[in-house]
Amino acid sequence: MSSFPVPLLFFFFFSLFVSSVLSDQAAFSSHLLPRPLILEYPETDELTLQCTSWRVAGEANNLNPWKTIPDECLEYVRGYVNGKGYLVDLQRVAEEAVAYAKGLQLQGDGKDVWVFDIDETLLSNLPYYKDHGYGAEVFNPVDFDMWVDKATAPALEASLKLYQQLLDMGFKIILLTGRSEAQRAVTEQNLRSAGFQSWDRLILRATEDHGKLAATYKSEKRDEMLEAGYRILGNSGDQWSDLLGWPMSTRSFKLPNPMYYIS
Amino acid sequence: MSSFPVPLLFFFFFSLFVSSVLSDQAAFSSHLLPRPLILEYPETDELTLQCTSWRVAGEANNLNPWKTIPDECLEYVRGYVNGKGYLVDLQRVAEEAVAYAKGLQLQGDGKDVWVFDIDETLLSNLPYYKDHGYGAEVFNPVDFDMWVDKATAPALEASLKLYQQLLDMGFKIILLTGRSEAQRAVTEQNLRSAGFQSWDRLILRATEDHGKLAATYKSEKRDEMLEAGYRILGNSGDQWSDLLGWPMSTRSFKLPNPMYYIS
């Protein structure tokens, strides 16, 4: 007598659960036929969909300048940067960069350059941002500088591997950061303890660079590289202001960063 | 006698189901504590995560040139372009463009220009791609030209609204497409029937432009606009080759397109 209702009841609750998972998307589906229970493509709730759309718009440089992440996306951003999504995205960018670099014929005269930004490109400030709302709090330069002075930011592993592969291929590596010249020693210390070495130059903001937009400052520095005879074949950065502006690198790679925006 | 096992059994199957949903992500979680059953952030299966990562990399211009979408992402791409994700993304790009445009002070001399690409920017070829594997098939120019000749591509609604708003603000609109000069009549007919009007110029590939990379051809055309005294304040396109190259627009907007890549 009890053998019959059990699967029925199970099916009832199971269907209830699946329906609730599907309901958000189903409301927007253009299909007129009932949807199959096999989940063919991502079933996302409205908030996830909106926050993903916001994140992708940022990665594609479509967003106007912003000071904090959208309040409603805090949990989404927290999940992304602590989860597999961020790691997979970082790894993919590094892999595409390696594939591109391998296809190049270097001239081998010590002028083939790859430019790297530092924060959220080579070093991860995630431990800092975990304590500061993942970008939900307005950026506090005093707090952040105290964190930088600790020189304990870990490497982004995918970038460290890329960095080493580029060195092995014969690239000169130039580090171009928005950090201040006053932070040179702690920055070098942090880079070395995180595993980075053998960079050709480390360029930080000098007194006259303070107050310049990042894109302006970095473009000027790239221009100086060209004048010094370097060929900028690759450029990796987590901000579009690391990459855009004249002159540009032959190829640029935008690392993911949904936590902050630098003009 | 039957009342006790039922919920137990249900819980057993339910847990089994939830575990299988979580297992992919859990393997990579840095949390040491058991995860709560409340789903705080997106629970995505491995394939969705990989295909999203691939799509985002494309939108950020991180992918090396590709001829077809990854086989395993066919269902993902089908779901995205037919679902709410694509619509939300298109709308967001248009809204950011409007916000940017409203912040500009136009000179009102008829030289304030917004450049639009056409395919997947103003007009949607989704009906064509539905019949051609959503980018899983290698692009067939003969088939595609037959589709273009029908002049039945619908408007991307968010772009049509943006287009009208820009006209109302006083922008001159220049259409710059990779389509051939031979397709001028059907292109004009299609644009008008989809609701577009009052463009200043429609630039198509002339004989001498065939064989040029899209980025080269479009950059040359933007250069001609500057020489004619136009100020290119905005540029909307679904390909990075619509947007990159010298000269660039003051701001560029990358519309989503996970179906094809044009160098």
PDB file of N, CA, C and O in Angstrom, chain A residues 19-20 30 34 64 79 84 115 127 142 159 166 171 223 227 246 261:
ATOM      1  N   SER A  19       9.979  23.589 -10.837  1.00  0.00           N
ATOM      2  CA  SER A  19       9.167  24.701 -11.337  1.00  0.00           C
ATOM      3  C   SER A  19       9.641  26.015 -10.761  1.00  0.00           C
ATOM      4  O   SER A  19       9.719  27.029 -11.458  1.00  0.00           O
ATOM      5  N   SER A  20       9.959  26.005  -9.466  1.00  0.00           N
ATOM      6  CA  SER A  20      10.364  27.267  -8.844  1.00  0.00           C
ATOM      7  C   SER A  20      11.691  27.728  -9.416  1.00  0.00           C
ATOM      8  O   SER A  20      11.932  28.914  -9.579  1.00  0.00           O
ATOM      9  N   SER A  30      10.279  32.653 -25.005  1.00  0.00           N
ATOM     10  CA  SER A  30       9.451  32.884 -26.181  1.00  0.00           C
ATOM     11  C   SER A  30       8.806  31.591 -26.654  1.00  0.00           C
ATOM     12  O   SER A  30       8.012  31.592 -27.571  1.00  0.00           O
ATOM     13  N   PRO A  34       5.474  23.667 -23.717  1.00  0.00           N
ATOM     14  CA  PRO A  34       6.034  23.479 -22.372  1.00  0.00           C
ATOM     15  C   PRO A  34       7.520  23.187 -22.475  1.00  0.00           C
ATOM     16  O   PRO A  34       7.947  22.475 -23.381  1.00  0.00           O
ATOM     17  N   ASN A  64      29.452  53.506 -18.217  1.00  0.00           N
ATOM     18  CA  ASN A  64      29.956  54.821 -17.863  1.00  0.00           C
ATOM     19  C   ASN A  64      30.668  54.705 -16.519  1.00  0.00           C
ATOM     20  O   ASN A  64      30.424  53.772 -15.758  1.00  0.00           O
ATOM     21  N   GLY A  79      30.300  36.182  -4.763  1.00  0.00           N
ATOM     22  CA  GLY A  79      30.308  34.809  -5.259  1.00  0.00           C
ATOM     23  C   GLY A  79      31.239  34.628  -6.442  1.00  0.00           C
ATOM     24  O   GLY A  79      31.983  33.647  -6.523  1.00  0.00           O
ATOM     25  N   LYS A  84      34.527  29.858  -8.804  1.00  0.00           N
ATOM     26  CA  LYS A  84      35.282  29.329  -9.928  1.00  0.00           C
ATOM     27  C   LYS A  84      35.237  30.266 -11.141  1.00  0.00           C
ATOM     28  O   LYS A  84      36.134  30.257 -11.983  1.00  0.00           O
ATOM     29  N   VAL A 115      53.613  44.537 -21.684  1.00  0.00           N
ATOM     30  CA  VAL A 115      53.347  45.439 -20.566  1.00  0.00           C
ATOM     31  C   VAL A 115      52.296  44.811 -19.643  1.00  0.00           C
ATOM     32  O   VAL A 115      51.274  44.303 -20.111  1.00  0.00           O
ATOM     33  N   PRO A 127      42.084  39.997  -0.713  1.00  0.00           N
ATOM     34  CA  PRO A 127      42.015  40.027   0.754  1.00  0.00           C
ATOM     35  C   PRO A 127      41.594  41.406   1.278  1.00  0.00           C
ATOM     36  O   PRO A 127      40.860  41.504   2.258  1.00  0.00           O
ATOM     37  N   VAL A 142      43.486  55.898   1.654  1.00  0.00           N
ATOM     38  CA  VAL A 142      44.320  55.773   2.860  1.00  0.00           C
ATOM     39  C   VAL A 142      44.353  54.315   3.325  1.00  0.00           C
ATOM     40  O   VAL A 142      45.412  53.737   3.551  1.00  0.00           O
ATOM     41  N   SER A 159      48.164  34.613 -14.059  1.00  0.00           N
ATOM     42  CA  SER A 159      49.042  35.669 -14.562  1.00  0.00           C
ATOM     43  C   SER A 159      50.505  35.341 -14.294  1.00  0.00           C
ATOM     44  O   SER A 159      51.378  35.652 -15.117  1.00  0.00           O
ATOM     45  N   LEU A 166      56.039  34.099 -20.870  1.00  0.00           N
ATOM     46  CA  LEU A 166      56.486  35.198 -21.729  1.00  0.00           C
ATOM     47  C   LEU A 166      57.987  35.429 -21.572  1.00  0.00           C
ATOM     48  O   LEU A 166      58.701  35.657 -22.552  1.00  0.00           O
ATOM     49  N   PHE A 171      60.349  37.604 -24.170  1.00  0.00           N
ATOM     50  CA  PHE A 171      59.793  38.956 -24.034  1.00  0.00           C
ATOM     51  C   PHE A 171      60.505  39.726 -22.928  1.00  0.00           C
ATOM     52  O   PHE A 171      60.894  39.144 -21.904  1.00  0.00           O
ATOM     53  N   ASP A 223      54.072  55.654 -24.934  1.00  0.00           N
ATOM     54  CA  ASP A 223      54.701  56.465 -25.973  1.00  0.00           C
ATOM     55  C   ASP A 223      56.209  56.555 -25.726  1.00  0.00           C
ATOM     56  O   ASP A 223      57.007  56.452 -26.678  1.00  0.00           O
ATOM     57  N   GLU A 227      59.341  55.441 -28.136  1.00  0.00           N
ATOM     58  CA  GLU A 227      60.455  56.347 -28.446  1.00  0.00           C
ATOM     59  C   GLU A 227      61.793  55.724 -28.072  1.00  0.00           C
ATOM     60  O   GLU A 227      62.819  56.022 -28.690  1.00  0.00           O
ATOM     61  N   TRP A 246      46.422  56.327 -27.070  1.00  0.00           N
ATOM     62  CA  TRP A 246      47.449  56.251 -28.091  1.00  0.00           C
ATOM     63  C   TRP A 246      48.815  56.461 -27.506  1.00  0.00           C
ATOM     64  O   TRP A 246      48.993  57.385 -26.759  1.00  0.00           O
ATOM     65  N   TYR A 261      36.430  50.519 -10.766  1.00  0.00           N
ATOM     66  CA  TYR A 261      36.611  51.134 -12.085  1.00  0.00           C
ATOM     67  C   TYR A 261      37.559  52.311 -11.954  1.00  0.00           C
ATOM     68  O   TYR A 261      37.375  53.162 -11.091  1.00  0.00           O
TER      69      TYR A 261
END
